[in-house]
Every structure is written in structure tokens, then in C-alpha cells.
Amino acid sequence: MKNYVVQTLCKINKVADADQQVPMDTNNVFPLYQAIQKQSSASVHHFLEGEWEYVLLEEEVTHVFDVFKQNFQKIYDLWNSEPCNILFLGLDSQILKPTEIFGKFDKFMMFNYTDPKTNSKFTNNFNCDVRYYPATMDKKWMDYTIEKMDSLQIWEDEQNIYNDMLWGQDVSVEEVLHPHLAFQGHMMPTHDTQLLFASRFNGISFKDANIVHWHSSRGVQGRLDLMTQLNQKNNVED
């Protein structure tokens, strides 16, 4: 079975309208995201176990929602091209220790709550920065992404689509909650601060995290510095 790791690096040419609720400034940050991609990819190549191929989706786009649409379409195309498992990691996700995912889950997966943990649609609102698409998942949920890709109106809509997919599989929280595979680090300005807050939010200690999502939309330069420091600490080479 073929395994893929997919990440996306896009230059965005237009700042989103205020009513689209995009929580980041997309202006003049592309060089920082190029650097973040290098740090994230280095951690993946160092720590992710198994045999897999790395795919970087690169495209210059007009709007941040075009990035979401590209992900829907290109992951759909890849998944349908051959029997395969796909692990998608946002650029601000970082692997911190040897990690095995491929072949471990038979349904579409996200692994942890986002902030906020609930929203108007979902009592259990999961974060979509780490997503796993196994070959065994129901094709109707891949089709669903294409059906919904042109419906994006606000930032939250993309993640809501993935939550529709996750919970539409009739899974329980206990089945899908694996916070060590998507530890949320939005409250941590450095790797050794706000640890109690982080452990309370995630339900596990930071030292037990395999993959961390750093939420770079809350400050790109600070997240790049943090990821660089952690890779150096873990002897991960660029």
C-alpha cells in the first residue's frame, strides 16, 4: 500500500475581507511560511515511521480560500489515483518523536479538539491541521469535499467540512481522540511555558505529544522560532 505525506505551501496574493473572519495576515508572510515548511518537513522526515512519499502542493493563489479548495481537489485526486493512505500535515505542525500512523486507522481521522472546543455546529469541534485519509475510508466523504469546496464563506467553514466528515462516520469521541497525534500548542509561546494550561486543554502533558500544531496564524515569526529551536533540541537537521 502506498503512503503519502502531503503539505501545502501557497503564496497568497489577496488579503481576505474582514467579514470572512480569517485570523491571520496573509500579506508579506510567504518567506516565513517557506521557512516554516522546511522546519516542519525536516521533523517529518526525521521522525515519521514507515515507508512513505512526501508531496508538497505548491501554487500561487489569489485568496486563502483557494488554498483550501486546492487541498480538497488535489487530495481527492491523489486518493482516487491508486489505493493509498494520506497523512496531511499543516505547515505549522511538527513531529517531536518517532511516530507511527500509517495503517493504524481505517476511517478518516482528525485527532484532537481545536480552540474553541465547541462551535455552533459541533459539540466536539476537532482541529483539521492533522488529517488522515486511509485507503479504507468511505469514498462518499472524499466526494463530499468536492461537493462542498465552493461553499466557503468564512474561515471556519473549511474545518466544519472536515468535522462533518469525521462525525458523519458514526464514530465516538473515544474512537477518534488521540491528542498525542495533534497536540494543540496555541497557548505556548515557547516549548517550556504555559505547560499546565497546555496539559489541561489537551488532556495530556506536552512531553507525551508526538505531533504538535503550533497555530502559526497567531504569530508566524514566533512559531518559526519555536519550531527551529525544537528541531535543534531534537537534533533534527534542516
CSV table of C-alpha atoms in Angstrom, one decimal:
chain,number,residue,atom,x,y,z
A,1,MET,CA,0.0,0.0,0.0
A,2,LYS,CA,1.3,3.4,-1.0
A,3,ASN,CA,1.6,6.0,1.8
A,4,TYR,CA,1.8,9.8,1.2
A,5,VAL,CA,2.6,12.8,3.5
A,6,VAL,CA,1.0,15.9,2.0
A,7,GLN,CA,1.7,19.5,2.9
A,8,THR,CA,0.7,22.8,1.2
A,9,LEU,CA,2.8,25.9,0.6
A,10,CYS,CA,1.0,28.7,-1.3
A,11,LYS,CA,1.7,32.3,-2.0
A,12,ILE,CA,-1.5,34.2,-1.4
A,13,ASN,CA,-1.9,37.5,-3.3
A,14,LYS,CA,-5.0,39.0,-1.8
A,15,VAL,CA,-5.9,39.9,1.8
A,16,ALA,CA,-9.2,38.4,2.9
A,17,ASP,CA,-12.2,40.6,3.6
A,18,ALA,CA,-12.9,41.3,7.3
A,19,ASP,CA,-16.3,39.5,7.1
A,20,GLN,CA,-14.6,36.3,6.1
A,21,GLN,CA,-13.1,36.1,9.6
A,22,VAL,CA,-9.6,35.0,8.5
A,23,PRO,CA,-7.5,35.0,11.7
A,24,MET,CA,-4.2,35.8,10.0
A,25,ASP,CA,-2.5,38.5,7.9
A,26,THR,CA,-1.6,36.8,4.6
A,27,ASN,CA,0.4,39.9,3.4
A,28,ASN,CA,4.2,39.5,3.2
A,29,VAL,CA,4.4,36.3,5.2
A,30,PHE,CA,5.2,33.9,2.4
A,31,PRO,CA,9.0,33.8,3.1
A,32,LEU,CA,8.2,33.0,6.7
A,33,TYR,CA,6.0,30.1,5.7
A,34,GLN,CA,8.7,28.9,3.3
A,35,ALA,CA,11.0,28.7,6.4
A,36,ILE,CA,8.3,27.0,8.5
A,37,GLN,CA,7.8,24.4,5.8
A,38,LYS,CA,11.4,23.5,5.9
A,39,GLN,CA,11.3,23.0,9.7
A,40,SER,CA,8.0,21.0,9.6
A,41,SER,CA,9.2,18.8,6.7
A,42,ALA,CA,12.5,18.2,8.4
A,43,SER,CA,10.7,16.9,11.5
A,44,VAL,CA,8.5,14.7,9.4
A,45,HIS,CA,11.5,13.1,7.6
A,46,HIS,CA,13.3,12.6,10.9
A,47,PHE,CA,10.5,11.1,13.0
A,48,LEU,CA,7.7,9.6,10.9
A,49,GLU,CA,8.0,5.9,10.7
A,50,GLY,CA,7.2,3.5,7.8
A,51,GLU,CA,7.6,3.9,4.1
A,52,TRP,CA,6.0,7.0,2.5
A,53,GLU,CA,6.4,9.6,-0.1
A,54,TYR,CA,6.4,13.3,0.6
A,55,VAL,CA,4.2,15.6,-1.6
A,56,LEU,CA,4.4,19.4,-1.4
A,57,LEU,CA,1.4,21.2,-3.0
A,58,GLU,CA,2.7,24.5,-4.3
A,59,GLU,CA,0.6,27.1,-6.1
A,60,GLU,CA,0.3,30.8,-6.2
A,61,VAL,CA,-3.3,31.7,-5.4
A,62,THR,CA,-5.5,34.8,-5.2
A,63,HIS,CA,-7.2,34.1,-1.8
A,64,VAL,CA,-6.6,31.9,1.2
A,65,PHE,CA,-9.8,30.0,0.4
A,66,ASP,CA,-8.2,28.9,-2.8
A,67,VAL,CA,-5.6,27.1,-0.7
A,68,PHE,CA,-8.5,25.1,0.9
A,69,LYS,CA,-10.0,24.4,-2.4
A,70,GLN,CA,-6.7,23.2,-3.8
A,71,ASN,CA,-6.4,20.8,-0.8
A,72,PHE,CA,-9.8,19.4,-1.3
A,73,GLN,CA,-9.2,18.8,-5.0
A,74,LYS,CA,-5.6,17.6,-5.0
A,75,ILE,CA,-6.0,15.3,-2.1
A,76,TYR,CA,-9.2,13.9,-3.7
A,77,ASP,CA,-7.3,13.3,-6.9
A,78,LEU,CA,-4.4,11.6,-5.2
A,79,TRP,CA,-6.6,9.4,-3.0
A,80,ASN,CA,-8.5,8.3,-6.1
A,81,SER,CA,-5.4,7.7,-8.3
A,82,GLU,CA,-4.5,4.4,-6.5
A,83,PRO,CA,-5.1,2.6,-3.3
A,84,CYS,CA,-3.2,4.7,-0.8
A,85,ASN,CA,-3.2,6.3,2.7
A,86,ILE,CA,-2.6,10.0,3.0
A,87,LEU,CA,-1.4,12.0,6.1
A,88,PHE,CA,-2.0,15.7,5.7
A,89,LEU,CA,0.0,18.0,8.0
A,90,GLY,CA,-0.3,21.8,8.1
A,91,LEU,CA,3.0,23.6,7.8
A,92,ASP,CA,2.8,24.6,11.4
A,93,SER,CA,2.6,21.0,12.6
A,94,GLN,CA,5.8,19.5,13.9
A,95,ILE,CA,6.7,15.9,14.8
A,96,LEU,CA,8.7,15.6,18.1
A,97,LYS,CA,9.4,11.9,18.4
A,98,PRO,CA,9.2,8.6,16.5
A,99,THR,CA,5.6,8.3,15.3
A,100,GLU,CA,3.6,5.7,13.5
A,101,ILE,CA,0.3,6.5,11.9
A,102,PHE,CA,0.1,4.7,8.5
A,103,GLY,CA,-2.1,1.6,8.7
A,104,LYS,CA,-3.3,2.3,12.3
A,105,PHE,CA,-6.7,3.7,11.4
A,106,ASP,CA,-9.4,2.6,9.0
A,107,LYS,CA,-11.6,5.7,8.9
A,108,PHE,CA,-11.0,9.4,8.1
A,109,MET,CA,-9.3,10.9,11.2
A,110,MET,CA,-8.6,14.1,13.0
A,111,PHE,CA,-7.2,13.6,16.4
A,112,ASN,CA,-7.9,16.4,18.9
A,113,TYR,CA,-10.1,19.3,19.7
A,114,THR,CA,-9.5,22.8,18.4
A,115,ASP,CA,-9.9,26.1,20.1
A,116,PRO,CA,-12.8,26.7,20.7
A,117,LYS,CA,-13.7,23.1,21.5
A,118,THR,CA,-17.3,23.6,20.5
A,119,ASN,CA,-18.9,25.9,17.9
A,120,SER,CA,-22.4,26.5,16.5
A,121,LYS,CA,-22.3,23.2,14.6
A,122,PHE,CA,-20.3,20.8,16.7
A,123,THR,CA,-20.3,19.9,20.4
A,124,ASN,CA,-17.0,18.3,19.7
A,125,ASN,CA,-15.1,20.6,17.4
A,126,PHE,CA,-11.9,18.9,16.2
A,127,ASN,CA,-8.8,20.6,14.6
A,128,CYS,CA,-8.1,19.9,11.0
A,129,ASP,CA,-4.4,20.6,10.8
A,130,VAL,CA,-3.5,16.9,11.1
A,131,ARG,CA,-5.8,14.7,9.0
A,132,TYR,CA,-5.5,11.0,8.0
A,133,TYR,CA,-7.2,9.7,4.9
A,134,PRO,CA,-6.9,5.9,4.8
A,135,ALA,CA,-7.5,3.8,1.7
A,136,THR,CA,-10.3,2.1,3.6
A,137,MET,CA,-12.4,5.2,4.3
A,138,ASP,CA,-15.8,5.6,2.7
A,139,LYS,CA,-15.4,7.3,-0.7
A,140,LYS,CA,-18.6,9.3,-0.1
A,141,TRP,CA,-16.6,11.5,2.3
A,142,MET,CA,-14.0,12.2,-0.3
A,143,ASP,CA,-16.8,13.1,-2.7
A,144,TYR,CA,-18.3,15.3,0.0
A,145,THR,CA,-15.2,17.6,0.0
A,146,ILE,CA,-15.7,18.3,-3.8
A,147,GLU,CA,-19.4,18.9,-3.3
A,148,LYS,CA,-18.7,21.5,-0.5
A,149,MET,CA,-15.5,23.1,-1.8
A,150,ASP,CA,-17.2,26.1,-3.4
A,151,SER,CA,-19.4,26.8,-0.3
A,152,LEU,CA,-16.6,28.5,1.7
A,153,GLN,CA,-17.8,31.9,3.2
A,154,ILE,CA,-15.8,32.2,6.4
A,155,TRP,CA,-12.6,30.7,7.8
A,156,GLU,CA,-14.4,28.2,10.0
A,157,ASP,CA,-16.3,26.6,7.0
A,158,GLU,CA,-13.3,24.6,5.9
A,159,GLN,CA,-12.8,22.9,9.3
A,160,ASN,CA,-16.6,22.4,9.6
A,161,ILE,CA,-16.5,20.3,6.4
A,162,TYR,CA,-13.8,18.1,7.9
A,163,ASN,CA,-15.8,17.8,11.1
A,164,ASP,CA,-18.8,16.8,9.0
A,165,MET,CA,-16.7,14.0,7.5
A,166,LEU,CA,-15.3,12.9,10.9
A,167,TRP,CA,-18.6,12.7,12.8
A,168,GLY,CA,-20.6,11.5,9.8
A,169,GLN,CA,-18.8,8.2,10.1
A,170,ASP,CA,-20.8,7.5,13.3
A,171,VAL,CA,-17.6,7.4,15.5
A,172,SER,CA,-17.4,8.2,19.2
A,173,VAL,CA,-15.1,10.7,20.8
A,174,GLU,CA,-13.3,7.8,22.4
A,175,GLU,CA,-12.5,6.3,19.0
A,176,VAL,CA,-11.0,9.4,17.4
A,177,LEU,CA,-9.5,11.4,20.3
A,178,HIS,CA,-5.7,10.8,20.2
A,179,PRO,CA,-4.3,14.1,21.5
A,180,HIS,CA,-0.7,13.0,21.2
A,181,LEU,CA,-1.1,13.0,17.4
A,182,ALA,CA,-2.4,16.6,17.3
A,183,PHE,CA,-1.4,18.4,20.5
A,184,GLN,CA,-2.6,21.9,20.3
A,185,GLY,CA,0.1,24.4,21.2
A,186,HIS,CA,-1.6,27.7,20.6
A,187,MET,CA,-1.2,28.8,24.3
A,188,MET,CA,2.5,28.1,24.4
A,189,PRO,CA,4.8,31.0,23.5
A,190,THR,CA,7.8,28.6,24.0
A,191,HIS,CA,8.2,24.9,24.4
A,192,ASP,CA,8.6,25.2,28.2
A,193,THR,CA,6.0,27.8,29.1
A,194,GLN,CA,2.2,27.6,29.8
A,195,LEU,CA,2.7,23.8,30.2
A,196,LEU,CA,-0.1,23.5,32.8
A,197,PHE,CA,-2.6,25.3,30.6
A,198,ALA,CA,-1.5,23.2,27.6
A,199,SER,CA,-1.9,19.9,29.5
A,200,ARG,CA,-5.4,20.9,30.8
A,201,PHE,CA,-6.5,21.8,27.3
A,202,ASN,CA,-5.1,18.7,25.6
A,203,GLY,CA,-5.7,16.2,28.4
A,204,ILE,CA,-2.0,15.1,28.2
A,205,SER,CA,1.4,16.6,29.1
A,206,PHE,CA,3.4,18.2,26.4
A,207,LYS,CA,6.2,15.6,27.0
A,208,ASP,CA,3.8,13.0,25.8
A,209,ALA,CA,3.0,14.7,22.4
A,210,ASN,CA,4.2,13.2,19.2
A,211,ILE,CA,2.8,15.8,16.8
A,212,VAL,CA,2.1,19.5,17.8
A,213,HIS,CA,0.1,22.0,15.9
A,214,TRP,CA,1.5,25.4,16.7
A,215,HIS,CA,-1.2,27.7,15.3
A,216,SER,CA,1.0,30.0,13.2
A,217,SER,CA,-2.0,32.2,12.4
A,218,ARG,CA,-1.4,33.6,15.9
A,219,GLY,CA,2.1,34.8,15.1
A,220,VAL,CA,4.2,33.4,12.2
A,221,GLN,CA,7.7,34.6,13.3
A,222,GLY,CA,7.3,33.4,16.9
A,223,ARG,CA,6.1,29.9,15.7
A,224,LEU,CA,9.0,29.7,13.2
A,225,ASP,CA,11.5,30.5,16.0
A,226,LEU,CA,9.9,27.9,18.3
A,227,MET,CA,9.9,25.1,15.6
A,228,THR,CA,13.5,25.9,14.8
A,229,GLN,CA,14.5,25.7,18.5
A,230,LEU,CA,12.7,22.4,19.0
A,231,ASN,CA,14.3,20.8,15.9
A,232,GLN,CA,17.7,21.9,17.1
A,233,LYS,CA,16.9,20.4,20.6
A,234,ASN,CA,15.8,17.2,18.9
A,235,ASN,CA,18.9,17.0,16.6
A,236,VAL,CA,16.7,17.4,13.5
A,237,GLU,CA,18.7,18.6,10.5
A,238,ASP,CA,17.1,21.1,8.0
